[in-house]
Amino acid sequence: DVKVTQSSRYLVKRTGEKVFLECVQDMDHENMFWYRQDPGLGLRLIYFSYDVKMKEKGDIPEGYSVSREKKERFSLILESASTNQTSMYLCASRPRDSGATWRYTFGSGTRLTVV
Amino acid sequence: GENVEQHPSTLSVQEGDSAVIKCTYSDSASNYFPWYKQELGKRPQLIIDIRSNVGEKKDQRIAVTLNKTAKHFSLHITETQPEDSAVYFCAVTHPGAGSYQLTFGKGTKLSVIP
């Protein structure tokens, strides 16, 4: 079973801090994604990556950046945390389309509070 | 970009009744339609998915129907049980989307009343 691990379940950070959210998957998936989840807004795509060192903006990239130095690890970076970035952050991965599945596997999420 | 509308936002049903959640999408090229269930405090889990070359798919008490012409698809849960209580998300993707990223609906909170 694919395992997607997010390093922190809960984080509390101060406004202006640089914040790193880490995600690791153990199934050699090419594609990785970062979403934020807010009540009434569903899951919104922040950034995704389809290969090492490759990244693409999603629907709401402002205030975020990402890093993918190794295939198994995809990091989300808040350059200067703000209170409106308080949210649940979900990482997901999926294999390159092999025709067999397009299915995502999600991590457990990191609930970030910026004070 | 793709736009996904999901209705209703909340749904309460009596145990044993059926529940139906509907989603509409905007991009006619969309070709993959999964449904995720998220229990309180847990990660979203895929419960069923369908591709555009299929009109209906069933897995025990859960079924998904797709109407490509009208650009909508629905989740049907029969004989609901209390453990079906959760937030359900529909999603779509299409070949033009890099890495086939999913666009999600806003979710439906389903409550099954014992």
Short mmCIF file of C-alpha atoms in Angstrom, two decimals:
data_model
loop_
_atom_site.label_atom_id
_atom_site.label_comp_id
_atom_site.label_asym_id
_atom_site.label_seq_id
_atom_site.Cartn_x
_atom_site.Cartn_y
_atom_site.Cartn_z
CA ASP A 1 0.00 0.00 0.00
CA VAL A 2 1.27 3.44 -0.93
CA LYS A 3 2.25 5.49 2.02
CA VAL A 4 2.31 9.26 1.95
CA THR A 5 3.72 10.74 5.13
CA GLN A 6 3.49 14.34 6.23
CA SER A 7 6.05 15.14 8.87
CA SER A 8 3.84 17.19 11.18
CA ARG A 9 0.21 16.69 12.16
CA TYR A 10 -0.10 20.08 13.87
CA LEU A 11 2.03 23.20 13.58
CA VAL A 12 1.75 26.61 15.17
CA LYS A 13 3.88 29.37 13.67
CA ARG A 14 4.18 33.11 14.06
CA THR A 15 3.37 35.67 11.39
CA GLY A 16 6.41 36.33 9.22
CA GLU A 17 8.12 33.02 9.93
CA LYS A 18 9.40 30.83 7.12
CA VAL A 19 7.56 27.52 7.31
CA PHE A 20 8.44 24.18 5.75
CA LEU A 21 5.88 21.42 5.31
CA GLU A 22 7.37 18.09 4.33
CA CYS A 23 5.82 15.21 2.42
CA VAL A 24 7.42 11.85 1.66
CA GLN A 25 6.03 8.97 -0.40
CA ASP A 26 7.44 5.48 -0.57
CA MET A 27 6.13 4.16 -3.90
CA ASP A 28 8.36 5.86 -6.43
CA HIS A 29 5.52 8.05 -7.72
CA GLU A 30 6.45 10.69 -10.27
CA ASN A 31 3.63 13.11 -9.47
CA MET A 32 3.17 14.91 -6.18
CA PHE A 33 0.71 17.61 -5.16
CA TRP A 34 0.03 20.10 -2.40
CA TYR A 35 -3.55 21.12 -1.60
CA ARG A 36 -5.02 23.28 1.11
CA GLN A 37 -8.39 22.43 2.56
CA ASP A 38 -10.70 25.04 4.08
CA PRO A 39 -14.31 24.59 5.25
CA GLY A 40 -16.75 25.30 2.45
CA LEU A 41 -13.98 25.66 -0.13
CA GLY A 42 -12.97 22.05 -0.64
CA LEU A 43 -9.45 21.18 -1.71
CA ARG A 44 -7.56 23.76 -3.72
CA LEU A 45 -4.34 22.99 -5.58
CA ILE A 46 -1.31 25.06 -4.56
CA TYR A 47 1.55 23.46 -6.50
CA PHE A 48 2.38 20.17 -8.12
CA SER A 49 5.44 18.40 -9.45
CA TYR A 50 5.69 15.76 -12.16
CA ASP A 51 9.37 14.98 -11.72
CA VAL A 52 12.43 15.80 -9.67
CA LYS A 53 13.24 19.52 -9.78
CA MET A 54 10.07 20.16 -11.81
CA LYS A 55 7.22 22.24 -10.42
CA GLU A 56 4.05 23.82 -11.69
CA LYS A 57 1.72 26.37 -10.14
CA GLY A 58 -1.74 25.28 -9.23
CA ASP A 59 -4.77 27.46 -8.64
CA ILE A 60 -3.58 29.35 -5.54
CA PRO A 61 0.26 29.55 -5.55
CA GLU A 62 0.58 33.07 -4.13
CA GLY A 63 2.59 33.14 -0.91
CA TYR A 64 3.93 29.60 -1.42
CA SER A 65 6.85 27.90 -3.08
CA VAL A 66 7.90 24.27 -3.38
CA SER A 67 11.01 22.14 -3.62
CA ARG A 68 11.49 18.68 -5.11
CA GLU A 69 15.14 17.72 -4.86
CA LYS A 70 14.45 14.00 -4.52
CA LYS A 71 11.71 11.93 -6.09
CA GLU A 72 10.22 10.82 -2.81
CA ARG A 73 10.08 14.23 -1.12
CA PHE A 74 7.99 17.29 -1.95
CA SER A 75 8.25 20.29 0.33
CA LEU A 76 5.84 23.21 0.61
CA ILE A 77 7.38 26.50 1.76
CA LEU A 78 5.60 29.49 3.18
CA GLU A 79 8.16 32.24 2.68
CA SER A 80 6.57 34.59 5.22
CA ALA A 81 3.62 33.03 7.00
CA SER A 82 0.45 35.06 7.32
CA THR A 83 -2.74 34.43 9.28
CA ASN A 84 -4.70 33.78 6.08
CA GLN A 85 -2.51 30.74 5.51
CA THR A 86 -3.98 29.06 8.56
CA SER A 87 -5.41 25.90 7.05
CA MET A 88 -5.21 22.13 6.64
CA TYR A 89 -2.52 21.20 4.10
CA LEU A 90 -2.76 17.90 2.27
CA CYS A 91 -0.05 16.25 0.22
CA ALA A 92 -0.86 13.63 -2.42
CA SER A 93 0.98 11.47 -4.91
CA ARG A 94 0.15 9.35 -7.94
CA PRO A 95 2.16 7.39 -10.47
CA ARG A 96 2.77 8.60 -13.98
CA ASP A 97 -0.18 7.53 -16.07
CA SER A 98 0.34 3.91 -16.93
CA GLY A 99 -3.21 3.37 -18.07
CA ALA A 100 -3.86 1.36 -14.94
CA THR A 101 -4.72 4.06 -12.52
CA TRP A 102 -4.90 7.78 -12.11
CA ARG A 103 -5.56 7.43 -8.41
CA TYR A 104 -4.23 9.79 -5.81
CA THR A 105 -3.05 8.76 -2.37
CA PHE A 106 -3.27 11.45 0.28
CA GLY A 107 -1.22 12.08 3.36
CA SER A 108 -2.87 12.59 6.74
CA GLY A 109 -2.58 16.34 6.54
CA THR A 110 -0.84 19.09 8.48
CA ARG A 111 -3.02 21.55 10.33
CA LEU A 112 -1.12 24.83 10.35
CA THR A 113 -2.09 27.72 12.59
CA VAL A 114 -0.39 31.07 12.04
CA VAL A 115 -0.68 33.44 14.97
CA GLY B 1 -9.61 26.32 -15.89
CA GLU B 2 -11.95 23.56 -14.87
CA ASN B 3 -14.89 24.45 -12.64
CA VAL B 4 -16.63 21.83 -10.51
CA GLU B 5 -19.93 22.47 -8.75
CA GLN B 6 -21.10 20.04 -6.07
CA HIS B 7 -24.55 19.84 -4.49
CA PRO B 8 -25.86 19.71 -1.87
CA SER B 9 -23.33 21.06 0.61
CA THR B 10 -25.04 19.17 3.45
CA LEU B 11 -27.29 16.13 3.38
CA SER B 12 -29.08 14.31 6.18
CA VAL B 13 -30.72 10.94 5.62
CA GLN B 14 -32.26 8.26 7.80
CA GLU B 15 -30.32 5.06 8.15
CA GLY B 16 -31.34 2.68 5.38
CA ASP B 17 -32.36 5.43 2.95
CA SER B 18 -30.44 6.36 -0.17
CA ALA B 19 -28.21 9.40 -0.63
CA VAL B 20 -27.38 11.13 -3.90
CA ILE B 21 -24.70 13.77 -4.44
CA LYS B 22 -24.34 15.55 -7.77
CA CYS B 23 -21.48 17.32 -9.49
CA THR B 24 -21.28 19.32 -12.68
CA TYR B 25 -18.14 20.26 -14.54
CA SER B 26 -17.27 22.77 -17.23
CA ASP B 27 -14.60 21.20 -19.43
CA SER B 28 -16.05 18.72 -21.91
CA ALA B 29 -12.58 17.16 -22.31
CA SER B 30 -12.61 15.94 -18.70
CA ASN B 31 -12.32 12.18 -18.68
CA TYR B 32 -11.75 10.92 -15.14
CA PHE B 33 -14.19 11.34 -12.25
CA PRO B 34 -13.28 10.05 -8.79
CA TRP B 35 -15.16 10.35 -5.52
CA TYR B 36 -13.37 10.72 -2.18
CA LYS B 37 -14.69 10.16 1.34
CA GLN B 38 -13.15 12.04 4.24
CA GLU B 39 -14.07 11.03 7.76
CA LEU B 40 -13.55 13.52 10.53
CA GLY B 41 -9.85 14.07 11.20
CA LYS B 42 -8.75 11.64 8.50
CA ARG B 43 -7.31 11.83 5.01
CA PRO B 44 -9.51 11.68 1.90
CA GLN B 45 -9.89 8.13 0.64
CA LEU B 46 -10.91 7.13 -2.86
CA ILE B 47 -14.19 5.20 -2.78
CA ILE B 48 -15.06 4.90 -6.46
CA ASP B 49 -13.98 6.34 -9.78
CA ILE B 50 -15.17 6.27 -13.37
CA ARG B 51 -13.67 7.11 -16.73
CA SER B 52 -15.47 8.87 -19.52
CA ASN B 53 -15.91 5.75 -21.64
CA VAL B 54 -18.20 4.25 -18.99
CA GLY B 55 -21.67 5.48 -18.06
CA GLU B 56 -22.10 3.75 -14.73
CA LYS B 57 -20.03 1.85 -12.21
CA LYS B 58 -21.14 0.05 -9.08
CA ASP B 59 -19.33 -1.29 -6.04
CA GLN B 60 -21.62 -2.88 -3.47
CA ARG B 61 -23.75 -0.04 -2.01
CA ILE B 62 -21.97 2.69 -3.95
CA ALA B 63 -22.51 3.65 -7.57
CA VAL B 64 -21.45 6.49 -9.81
CA THR B 65 -23.28 7.59 -12.95
CA LEU B 66 -21.88 9.86 -15.64
CA ASN B 67 -23.74 11.94 -18.21
CA LYS B 68 -21.09 13.34 -20.55
CA THR B 69 -23.57 15.24 -22.68
CA ALA B 70 -24.90 17.16 -19.70
CA LYS B 71 -21.47 17.26 -18.03
CA HIS B 72 -22.60 15.93 -14.71
CA PHE B 73 -21.98 12.86 -12.58
CA SER B 74 -23.51 11.58 -9.38
CA LEU B 75 -22.66 9.43 -6.39
CA HIS B 76 -25.39 7.09 -5.16
CA ILE B 77 -25.21 5.40 -1.77
CA THR B 78 -27.93 2.87 -1.03
CA GLU B 79 -28.96 1.41 2.34
CA THR B 80 -26.99 4.08 4.18
CA GLN B 81 -25.34 3.25 7.47
CA PRO B 82 -24.02 5.51 10.26
CA GLU B 83 -20.45 4.80 9.14
CA ASP B 84 -21.26 6.46 5.81
CA SER B 85 -21.35 9.78 7.66
CA ALA B 86 -18.46 11.83 6.28
CA VAL B 87 -17.60 14.59 3.83
CA TYR B 88 -17.67 13.46 0.20
CA PHE B 89 -15.74 15.20 -2.57
CA CYS B 90 -16.13 14.79 -6.29
CA ALA B 91 -13.24 15.60 -8.60
CA VAL B 92 -12.43 15.77 -12.28
CA THR B 93 -9.35 15.69 -14.43
CA HIS B 94 -8.72 15.88 -18.13
CA PRO B 95 -5.91 15.13 -20.57
CA GLY B 96 -4.91 18.75 -20.93
CA ALA B 97 -4.11 19.09 -17.25
CA GLY B 98 -0.44 18.67 -16.48
CA SER B 99 0.16 15.55 -14.44
CA TYR B 100 -3.60 14.98 -14.48
CA GLN B 101 -4.14 17.10 -11.41
CA LEU B 102 -7.60 16.88 -9.91
CA THR B 103 -10.01 19.75 -9.49
CA PHE B 104 -12.29 19.13 -6.52
CA GLY B 105 -15.81 20.14 -5.67
CA LYS B 106 -16.40 21.92 -2.38
CA GLY B 107 -17.67 18.82 -0.63
CA THR B 108 -20.91 17.42 0.79
CA LYS B 109 -21.28 16.68 4.47
CA LEU B 110 -23.43 13.56 4.74
CA SER B 111 -25.05 12.72 8.05
CA VAL B 112 -26.78 9.36 8.45
CA ILE B 113 -29.23 9.42 11.33
CA PRO B 114 -29.63 6.10 13.16
#
